[in-house]
CSV table of C-alpha atoms in Angstrom, one decimal:
chain,number,residue,atom,x,y,z
A,4,MET,CA,21.2,-12.6,17.3
A,5,PRO,CA,17.7,-13.7,16.3
A,6,LEU,CA,15.2,-10.8,15.2
A,7,SER,CA,12.7,-10.0,18.0
A,8,PRO,CA,9.0,-10.6,17.2
A,9,LEU,CA,7.5,-7.9,15.1
A,10,ASN,CA,4.9,-5.3,16.6
A,11,PRO,CA,1.6,-6.6,15.6
A,12,PRO,CA,-1.4,-4.1,14.9
A,13,ALA,CA,-4.7,-4.6,16.8
A,14,ARG,CA,-6.7,-7.7,16.2
A,15,GLY,CA,-10.3,-7.5,14.9
A,16,PHE,CA,-12.2,-4.4,13.8
A,17,ALA,CA,-14.3,-1.6,15.3
A,18,GLN,CA,-18.1,-2.2,14.8
A,19,ARG,CA,-18.1,1.0,12.7
A,20,GLU,CA,-16.0,-0.9,9.9
A,21,PHE,CA,-18.7,-3.8,9.7
A,22,GLU,CA,-21.4,-1.1,9.6
A,23,LEU,CA,-19.8,0.8,6.7
A,24,ARG,CA,-19.1,-2.5,4.8
A,25,THR,CA,-22.9,-3.3,5.1
A,26,CYS,CA,-24.0,0.1,4.1
A,27,GLU,CA,-21.8,0.0,1.1
A,28,LEU,CA,-23.4,-3.4,0.1
A,29,GLN,CA,-26.8,-2.3,0.8
A,30,LYS,CA,-26.4,1.0,-1.4
A,31,GLN,CA,-25.3,-1.3,-4.3
A,32,MET,CA,-28.4,-3.5,-3.6
A,33,ARG,CA,-30.8,-0.7,-3.9
A,34,GLY,CA,-29.5,-0.1,-7.5
A,35,LYS,CA,-30.0,-3.5,-8.4
A,36,GLN,CA,-33.5,-3.8,-6.8
A,37,LEU,CA,-32.3,-6.7,-4.6
A,38,ASP,CA,-34.2,-7.5,-1.3
A,39,ALA,CA,-31.4,-9.5,0.4
A,40,VAL,CA,-28.0,-11.1,-0.5
A,41,PHE,CA,-27.0,-14.5,1.1
A,42,PHE,CA,-23.5,-15.8,1.7
A,43,THR,CA,-22.2,-19.3,2.1
A,44,THR,CA,-18.3,-18.9,1.9
A,45,GLU,CA,-16.0,-18.0,4.7
A,46,ALA,CA,-14.5,-14.9,3.5
A,47,GLU,CA,-17.8,-13.2,2.7
A,48,PHE,CA,-19.5,-14.5,5.8
A,49,ARG,CA,-16.5,-13.1,7.9
A,50,TYR,CA,-16.1,-9.8,6.0
A,51,PHE,CA,-19.8,-8.6,7.0
A,52,SER,CA,-20.3,-10.5,10.4
A,53,GLY,CA,-16.9,-10.5,11.9
A,54,PHE,CA,-17.4,-14.3,12.7
A,55,LYS,CA,-14.0,-15.9,12.7
A,56,SER,CA,-13.6,-19.6,13.3
A,57,GLN,CA,-11.5,-22.4,12.3
A,58,PHE,CA,-14.4,-24.7,12.1
A,59,TRP,CA,-14.9,-23.6,8.5
A,60,GLU,CA,-12.3,-26.4,7.8
A,61,SER,CA,-15.0,-28.9,8.5
A,62,PRO,CA,-17.1,-29.6,5.4
A,63,THR,CA,-20.0,-31.2,7.5
A,64,ARG,CA,-22.0,-28.1,8.2
A,65,PRO,CA,-23.2,-25.1,6.1
A,66,TRP,CA,-23.2,-21.6,7.3
A,67,PHE,CA,-25.4,-18.8,5.9
A,68,LEU,CA,-25.4,-15.1,6.2
A,69,VAL,CA,-28.4,-13.0,5.1
A,70,VAL,CA,-27.9,-9.3,4.2
A,71,PRO,CA,-31.3,-7.6,3.9
A,72,ALA,CA,-31.8,-4.3,2.1
A,73,GLU,CA,-32.0,-2.5,5.4
A,74,GLY,CA,-30.7,-3.3,8.9
A,75,LYS,CA,-28.0,-5.7,10.3
A,76,PRO,CA,-27.0,-9.0,8.8
A,77,ILE,CA,-28.9,-12.1,10.0
A,78,ALA,CA,-26.9,-15.3,10.6
A,79,VAL,CA,-28.6,-18.7,9.9
A,80,VAL,CA,-26.0,-21.2,11.5
A,81,PRO,CA,-25.6,-24.5,13.0
A,82,GLU,CA,-26.4,-24.6,17.0
A,83,ILE,CA,-22.9,-25.4,17.5
A,84,GLY,CA,-21.8,-21.9,16.5
A,85,VAL,CA,-24.3,-19.7,18.1
A,86,SER,CA,-22.2,-18.8,21.0
A,87,GLY,CA,-19.4,-17.5,18.7
A,88,PHE,CA,-21.6,-14.5,17.6
A,89,GLU,CA,-21.4,-13.1,21.0
A,90,LEU,CA,-18.0,-11.7,19.7
A,91,THR,CA,-19.5,-10.2,16.8
A,92,TRP,CA,-21.9,-7.3,16.0
A,93,ILE,CA,-24.6,-9.7,14.6
A,94,THR,CA,-27.6,-9.8,17.1
A,95,ASP,CA,-30.1,-11.8,15.1
A,96,VAL,CA,-28.8,-15.4,15.0
A,97,ARG,CA,-31.2,-18.4,13.8
A,98,SER,CA,-30.1,-21.9,14.2
A,99,TRP,CA,-30.8,-25.5,13.7
A,100,PRO,CA,-29.3,-28.8,14.9
A,101,SER,CA,-26.8,-29.6,12.3
A,102,PRO,CA,-25.7,-32.0,10.7
A,103,ARG,CA,-29.2,-32.8,9.6
A,104,PRO,CA,-28.9,-34.1,6.1
A,105,GLU,CA,-32.7,-34.2,5.4
A,106,ASP,CA,-32.9,-30.5,6.0
A,107,ASP,CA,-29.6,-28.9,6.8
A,108,GLY,CA,-30.8,-25.4,7.4
A,109,ILE,CA,-32.6,-25.0,4.2
A,110,SER,CA,-36.2,-24.5,5.3
A,111,LEU,CA,-34.8,-22.0,7.9
A,112,LEU,CA,-32.7,-20.2,5.4
A,113,ALA,CA,-35.7,-20.1,3.1
A,114,THR,CA,-38.0,-18.7,5.7
A,115,THR,CA,-35.4,-16.0,6.5
A,116,LEU,CA,-35.0,-15.0,2.8
A,117,HIS,CA,-38.8,-14.9,2.3
A,118,GLU,CA,-39.3,-12.8,5.3
A,119,VAL,CA,-36.9,-10.1,4.1
A,120,SER,CA,-37.5,-10.2,0.1
A,121,THR,CA,-41.1,-9.2,-0.2
A,122,ARG,CA,-40.7,-6.1,-2.3
A,123,PHE,CA,-39.0,-7.1,-5.5
A,124,ARG,CA,-38.4,-10.9,-4.7
A,125,ARG,CA,-34.9,-10.6,-5.9
A,126,ILE,CA,-32.2,-12.3,-3.9
A,127,GLY,CA,-28.4,-11.9,-4.6
A,128,ALA,CA,-25.7,-14.7,-4.4
A,129,MET,CA,-22.2,-15.3,-5.3
A,130,LEU,CA,-22.6,-17.2,-8.6
A,131,GLY,CA,-19.9,-15.6,-11.0
A,132,PRO,CA,-16.1,-16.4,-11.6
A,133,GLU,CA,-13.9,-17.1,-8.7
A,134,THR,CA,-16.6,-17.9,-6.4
A,135,HIS,CA,-18.6,-21.1,-5.2
A,136,LEU,CA,-21.6,-22.0,-3.2
A,137,ARG,CA,-20.4,-23.9,0.0
A,138,MET,CA,-23.5,-26.1,0.1
A,139,PRO,CA,-24.6,-29.2,-1.6
A,140,ALA,CA,-26.0,-28.5,-5.2
A,141,ASN,CA,-29.2,-30.3,-4.1
A,142,ASN,CA,-29.7,-28.0,-1.2
A,143,PHE,CA,-29.4,-25.0,-3.4
A,144,ALA,CA,-31.8,-26.5,-5.7
A,145,SER,CA,-34.3,-27.2,-2.9
A,146,LEU,CA,-33.8,-23.6,-1.7
A,147,GLN,CA,-34.7,-22.3,-5.1
A,148,LYS,CA,-37.8,-24.5,-5.2
A,149,LEU,CA,-38.9,-23.1,-1.8
A,150,LEU,CA,-38.4,-19.6,-3.3
A,151,SER,CA,-39.8,-20.4,-6.7
A,152,HIS,CA,-41.4,-16.9,-6.9
A,153,HIS,CA,-38.2,-15.1,-6.4
A,154,SER,CA,-35.4,-14.5,-8.9
A,155,TRP,CA,-31.8,-15.0,-8.3
A,156,VAL,CA,-29.1,-12.4,-9.3
A,157,ASP,CA,-25.2,-12.9,-9.3
A,158,VAL,CA,-23.5,-10.3,-7.2
A,159,SER,CA,-20.1,-11.5,-7.2
A,160,ASP,CA,-19.0,-8.3,-9.3
A,161,ILE,CA,-20.3,-6.1,-6.3
A,162,ILE,CA,-18.8,-8.0,-3.7
A,163,GLN,CA,-15.4,-8.3,-5.4
A,164,THR,CA,-15.4,-4.5,-6.0
A,165,ILE,CA,-16.2,-3.8,-2.5
A,166,ARG,CA,-13.7,-6.1,-1.0
A,167,SER,CA,-10.9,-5.0,-3.3
A,168,VAL,CA,-10.5,-1.7,-1.6
A,169,LYS,CA,-9.0,-2.1,1.8
A,170,SER,CA,-9.7,0.0,4.9
A,171,LYS,CA,-6.6,1.3,6.7
A,172,ALA,CA,-7.1,-1.5,9.5
A,173,GLU,CA,-7.2,-4.3,6.7
A,174,ILE,CA,-3.9,-2.8,5.1
A,175,GLU,CA,-2.0,-2.8,8.4
A,176,LYS,CA,-2.9,-6.5,8.9
A,177,ILE,CA,-1.6,-7.4,5.4
A,178,ARG,CA,1.4,-5.1,6.0
A,179,PHE,CA,2.3,-7.0,9.2
A,180,SER,CA,2.0,-10.5,7.4
A,181,CYS,CA,4.2,-9.1,4.6
A,182,ASN,CA,6.9,-7.9,7.0
A,183,ILE,CA,6.9,-11.3,8.9
A,184,ALA,CA,7.6,-13.1,5.5
A,185,ALA,CA,10.2,-10.6,4.4
A,186,ALA,CA,12.1,-11.0,7.8
A,187,ALA,CA,11.8,-14.8,7.4
A,188,PHE,CA,13.1,-14.7,3.8
A,189,ASP,CA,16.1,-12.7,5.2
A,190,TYR,CA,16.6,-15.2,7.9
A,191,LEU,CA,16.6,-18.2,5.6
A,192,ARG,CA,19.2,-16.3,3.4
A,193,GLN,CA,21.6,-16.8,6.4
A,194,HIS,CA,20.5,-20.3,7.3
A,195,LEU,CA,20.3,-22.0,3.8
A,196,SER,CA,23.1,-24.3,2.4
A,197,VAL,CA,23.7,-27.0,-0.1
A,198,GLY,CA,22.6,-30.4,1.2
A,199,VAL,CA,19.5,-29.3,2.8
A,200,THR,CA,16.0,-30.6,1.3
A,201,GLU,CA,13.2,-28.2,0.0
A,202,ARG,CA,11.2,-29.4,2.8
A,203,GLU,CA,14.0,-28.6,5.5
A,204,ALA,CA,14.3,-25.2,4.0
A,205,CYS,CA,10.6,-24.4,4.2
A,206,LYS,CA,10.4,-25.6,7.9
A,207,VAL,CA,12.9,-23.1,8.6
A,208,MET,CA,10.7,-20.4,7.1
A,209,HIS,CA,7.6,-21.7,8.8
A,210,LEU,CA,9.0,-21.7,12.1
A,211,GLU,CA,10.6,-18.3,11.9
A,212,MET,CA,7.4,-16.8,10.5
A,213,LEU,CA,5.4,-18.4,13.5
A,214,ARG,CA,8.0,-16.9,15.9
A,215,LEU,CA,7.8,-13.6,14.4
A,216,GLY,CA,3.9,-13.5,15.1
A,217,ALA,CA,2.1,-15.2,12.2
A,218,ASP,CA,-1.0,-17.0,13.1
A,219,SER,CA,-0.4,-19.6,10.5
A,220,CYS,CA,1.4,-20.1,7.1
A,221,PRO,CA,-1.1,-22.2,5.3
A,222,TYR,CA,0.6,-21.5,2.0
A,223,LEU,CA,4.3,-22.4,1.7
A,224,ILE,CA,5.5,-23.9,-1.5
A,225,SER,CA,8.9,-24.3,-3.1
A,226,GLY,CA,10.5,-25.4,-6.3
A,227,SER,CA,14.0,-26.2,-7.3
A,228,GLY,CA,16.2,-27.3,-10.1
A,229,ARG,CA,19.4,-27.0,-11.9
A,230,ALA,CA,19.8,-23.2,-13.0
A,231,GLY,CA,16.0,-22.8,-12.5
A,232,TYR,CA,12.8,-24.3,-11.7
A,233,GLY,CA,9.9,-25.8,-13.7
A,234,SER,CA,6.9,-25.1,-11.4
A,235,ILE,CA,5.9,-22.7,-8.8
A,236,ILE,CA,2.8,-24.5,-7.3
A,237,MET,CA,4.1,-27.6,-6.1
A,238,GLY,CA,6.3,-28.8,-3.3
A,239,PRO,CA,8.0,-28.8,-0.9
A,240,THR,CA,9.6,-31.9,-1.6
A,241,ASP,CA,12.4,-34.1,-0.2
A,242,ARG,CA,14.8,-33.1,-3.2
A,243,VAL,CA,18.2,-32.4,-1.9
A,244,LEU,CA,19.5,-28.9,-2.9
A,245,ALA,CA,22.7,-29.2,-5.0
A,246,GLU,CA,25.4,-26.9,-6.1
A,247,GLY,CA,24.1,-24.9,-9.2
A,248,ASP,CA,20.4,-25.2,-8.2
A,249,VAL,CA,18.0,-22.3,-7.9
A,250,LEU,CA,15.3,-22.4,-5.0
A,251,ILE,CA,12.2,-20.3,-5.0
A,252,ILE,CA,9.9,-20.4,-2.0
A,253,ASP,CA,6.5,-18.7,-2.2
A,254,THR,CA,4.5,-18.0,0.9
A,255,GLY,CA,1.2,-16.8,2.4
A,256,ALA,CA,1.7,-16.1,6.0
A,257,ASN,CA,-1.7,-15.1,7.7
A,258,PHE,CA,-2.3,-12.8,10.7
A,259,ASP,CA,-5.7,-12.2,11.9
A,260,GLY,CA,-7.3,-13.6,8.9
A,261,TYR,CA,-5.2,-11.5,6.3
A,262,PHE,CA,-2.6,-12.9,4.0
A,263,CYS,CA,0.5,-11.9,2.3
A,264,ASP,CA,1.7,-13.6,-0.8
A,265,PHE,CA,5.0,-13.3,-2.2
A,266,ASP,CA,8.3,-15.2,-3.2
A,267,ARG,CA,12.0,-15.1,-3.0
A,268,ASN,CA,14.7,-16.9,-5.0
A,269,TYR,CA,18.1,-18.3,-3.9
A,270,ALA,CA,21.1,-19.7,-5.9
A,271,LEU,CA,23.0,-22.4,-4.3
A,272,GLY,CA,26.6,-22.4,-4.7
A,273,SER,CA,26.6,-20.6,-8.2
A,274,ALA,CA,24.4,-19.3,-10.8
A,275,THR,CA,24.8,-19.3,-14.6
A,276,LYS,CA,24.7,-16.1,-16.6
A,277,GLU,CA,21.3,-17.1,-18.2
A,278,THR,CA,20.0,-17.6,-14.7
A,279,THR,CA,21.1,-14.2,-13.4
A,280,ASP,CA,20.1,-12.5,-16.6
A,281,ALA,CA,16.5,-13.9,-16.0
A,282,TYR,CA,16.5,-12.7,-12.5
A,283,ASP,CA,17.5,-9.4,-13.5
A,284,ALA,CA,14.8,-9.2,-16.1
A,285,VAL,CA,12.0,-10.1,-13.6
A,286,TYR,CA,13.4,-7.6,-11.2
A,287,ALA,CA,13.3,-4.8,-13.8
A,288,ALA,CA,9.7,-6.1,-14.8
A,289,THR,CA,8.7,-5.6,-11.3
A,290,GLU,CA,10.3,-1.9,-11.4
A,291,ALA,CA,8.2,-1.3,-14.4
A,292,GLY,CA,5.1,-2.7,-12.7
A,293,LEU,CA,5.7,-0.5,-9.7
A,294,ARG,CA,5.8,2.6,-12.0
A,295,ALA,CA,2.7,1.6,-13.8
A,296,ALA,CA,0.6,0.6,-10.7
A,297,GLN,CA,-1.3,4.0,-10.2
A,298,PRO,CA,-4.9,5.0,-9.7
A,299,GLY,CA,-6.6,5.4,-13.0
A,300,ARG,CA,-4.4,2.7,-14.7
A,301,THR,CA,-6.0,-0.7,-15.7
A,302,THR,CA,-4.9,-4.1,-14.7
A,303,GLY,CA,-4.1,-4.7,-18.5
A,304,GLU,CA,-1.8,-1.5,-18.6
A,305,VAL,CA,0.2,-2.8,-15.7
A,306,TRP,CA,0.4,-6.3,-17.3
A,307,GLN,CA,1.7,-4.7,-20.5
A,308,ALA,CA,4.3,-2.6,-18.8
A,309,MET,CA,5.7,-5.7,-17.0
A,310,TRP,CA,5.5,-8.1,-20.0
A,311,SER,CA,7.2,-5.5,-22.5
A,312,VAL,CA,10.3,-5.7,-20.3
A,313,LEU,CA,10.2,-9.5,-20.2
A,314,GLU,CA,9.6,-9.8,-24.0
A,315,LYS,CA,12.7,-7.5,-24.6
A,316,ALA,CA,14.6,-9.9,-22.4
A,317,GLY,CA,13.8,-12.8,-24.4
A,318,ALA,CA,11.1,-14.4,-22.5
A,319,LEU,CA,9.8,-17.7,-24.2
A,320,GLY,CA,6.3,-17.1,-22.5
A,321,ASN,CA,4.8,-16.8,-19.1
A,322,ASP,CA,3.2,-20.2,-18.0
A,323,VAL,CA,1.4,-18.5,-14.9
A,324,GLY,CA,-1.3,-17.0,-17.0
A,325,ARG,CA,-1.3,-13.8,-15.0
A,326,MET,CA,1.3,-11.3,-13.5
A,327,GLY,CA,-0.4,-10.6,-10.2
A,328,HIS,CA,-3.7,-10.4,-8.3
A,329,GLY,CA,-5.8,-9.1,-5.5
A,330,LEU,CA,-4.9,-9.9,-1.8
A,331,GLY,CA,-6.4,-9.9,1.5
A,332,MET,CA,-8.5,-12.2,3.3
A,333,GLN,CA,-7.9,-14.7,0.6
A,334,LEU,CA,-4.5,-15.7,-0.7
A,335,THR,CA,-5.6,-14.8,-4.2
A,336,GLU,CA,-8.5,-12.2,-4.7
A,337,TRP,CA,-9.9,-10.4,-7.7
A,338,PRO,CA,-8.7,-8.8,-10.0
A,339,SER,CA,-5.9,-10.3,-12.0
A,340,PHE,CA,-3.1,-8.6,-14.0
A,341,ILE,CA,-3.8,-10.0,-17.3
A,342,PRO,CA,-3.7,-9.1,-21.0
A,343,LYS,CA,-6.5,-6.5,-21.9
A,344,GLY,CA,-7.5,-6.4,-18.2
A,345,ASP,CA,-9.8,-3.5,-17.8
A,346,VAL,CA,-10.2,-3.2,-14.1
A,347,VAL,CA,-9.4,0.3,-13.0
A,348,LEU,CA,-7.0,0.6,-10.0
A,349,LYS,CA,-8.1,2.6,-7.0
A,350,PRO,CA,-6.5,3.8,-3.9
A,351,GLY,CA,-6.7,1.2,-1.2
A,352,MET,CA,-6.4,-1.8,-3.4
A,353,VAL,CA,-3.8,-4.3,-2.3
A,354,LEU,CA,-2.4,-6.3,-5.0
A,355,THR,CA,0.5,-8.5,-6.0
A,356,LEU,CA,2.9,-7.9,-8.8
A,357,GLU,CA,4.2,-11.2,-10.1
A,358,PRO,CA,6.1,-11.0,-13.3
A,359,GLY,CA,7.4,-14.3,-14.6
A,360,MET,CA,9.2,-15.8,-17.6
A,361,ALA,CA,10.0,-19.0,-18.9
A,362,PHE,CA,13.7,-18.4,-20.0
A,363,ALA,CA,14.6,-21.9,-21.1
A,364,PRO,CA,12.8,-25.2,-21.6
A,365,ASN,CA,11.4,-26.2,-18.3
A,366,ARG,CA,13.1,-23.4,-16.5
A,367,MET,CA,11.4,-20.1,-15.2
A,368,MET,CA,12.1,-17.2,-13.1
A,369,VAL,CA,9.3,-15.5,-11.1
A,370,LEU,CA,9.3,-12.5,-8.6
A,371,GLU,CA,6.3,-11.3,-6.4
A,372,ASP,CA,5.9,-8.5,-4.3
A,373,ASN,CA,2.8,-7.0,-2.4
A,374,ILE,CA,1.6,-3.5,-3.0
A,375,VAL,CA,-1.2,-0.9,-2.0
A,376,ILE,CA,-2.3,1.6,-4.4
A,377,THR,CA,-2.2,5.0,-3.0
A,378,GLU,CA,-3.5,8.5,-4.1
A,379,ASN,CA,-0.3,9.1,-6.2
A,380,GLY,CA,0.9,5.6,-7.2
A,381,CYS,CA,1.6,2.4,-5.1
A,382,GLU,CA,3.6,1.6,-2.0
A,383,LEU,CA,5.4,-1.8,-1.2
A,384,LEU,CA,4.1,-3.4,1.8
A,385,HIS,CA,7.4,-4.8,2.7
A,386,PRO,CA,11.1,-4.3,1.9
A,387,ARG,CA,12.0,-4.7,-1.7
A,388,THR,CA,13.6,-7.9,-2.8
A,389,TRP,CA,17.3,-8.3,-3.4
A,390,ASP,CA,18.3,-6.4,-6.7
A,391,LYS,CA,20.6,-9.4,-7.6
A,392,LEU,CA,20.1,-13.1,-7.2
A,393,PRO,CA,21.6,-14.2,-3.9
A,394,VAL,CA,24.1,-16.8,-4.2
A,395,ILE,CA,24.4,-19.1,-1.0
A,396,GLY,CA,27.6,-20.4,0.0
């Protein structure tokens, strides 16, 4: 009997949530003497405005959101998007007829920024690691020229810190995405067999996640190989799964704009002792990570807790470069679990634990789980993975 679709949380957010987000940003802006911050990327734009549209997939038109030191954000957007703001808390919406390559909103944006930045003449933008400006470089240069008496300040650290702590409503959306994926992994365990391709296995997962309530599954990769796999970022391919193979599937189901991000492993027909030992090691490393992930601990301490287990198990290395990261509106967010990481964990942070090890040449084993930091430790956002590598068939 197939599982019934899961119970989804309410979509969207109360206006109060956007007010609190904006107030927190404005508090940080005052500390840096910033008159305004402007955003060009979808996650930040949506976080402070509530504007949610698939039209971000088109690179043709730029979109701008200006947050002044006081008051509500101001949208500076193409005319085609104006009506969408009726569904948001934004009331000041300024537009131009885009696409207009000779001046695609730059003069209007400059006028808006000039209007709200007369005190310190300091404007914040996302200019640091893990960020980008979703506008042509020449357009940003033109904007700087139009505002030549203003200085520009990187605010990526402020925004990353604010966004890293999730509200209860955000956590419930992520939890729902996680439980969709977990149920689909269990479903695949019952419907996987030798002879199917990676692509066919992923399609089974994809359809089940949509049936259970996911809005989309934009991230769904797989890797497979004899007794292990050599990559966790490629695929799925048309490779046929054979006796003795190990298959990993890593997915990011999305509900109402919020992702999960975790994986599961399957052995086909049989598994070598070397493979099962590697699985046991990454499972134990996850357990160590779950114990270490507490408020007040650093990302580096959690990394070390997981790596110590893998090192004792004979890991040849960790090709992933980190063992987990932030999670939310984006599949991967700040911070990362890295050696010597100094980010202090706080209640409300949603993160992935992703210990992985190379256990033989071109063979690796990776596990990933999603957690939220609580007042006393951490909580898994979905059922724990299988404590033993499942052997299918």
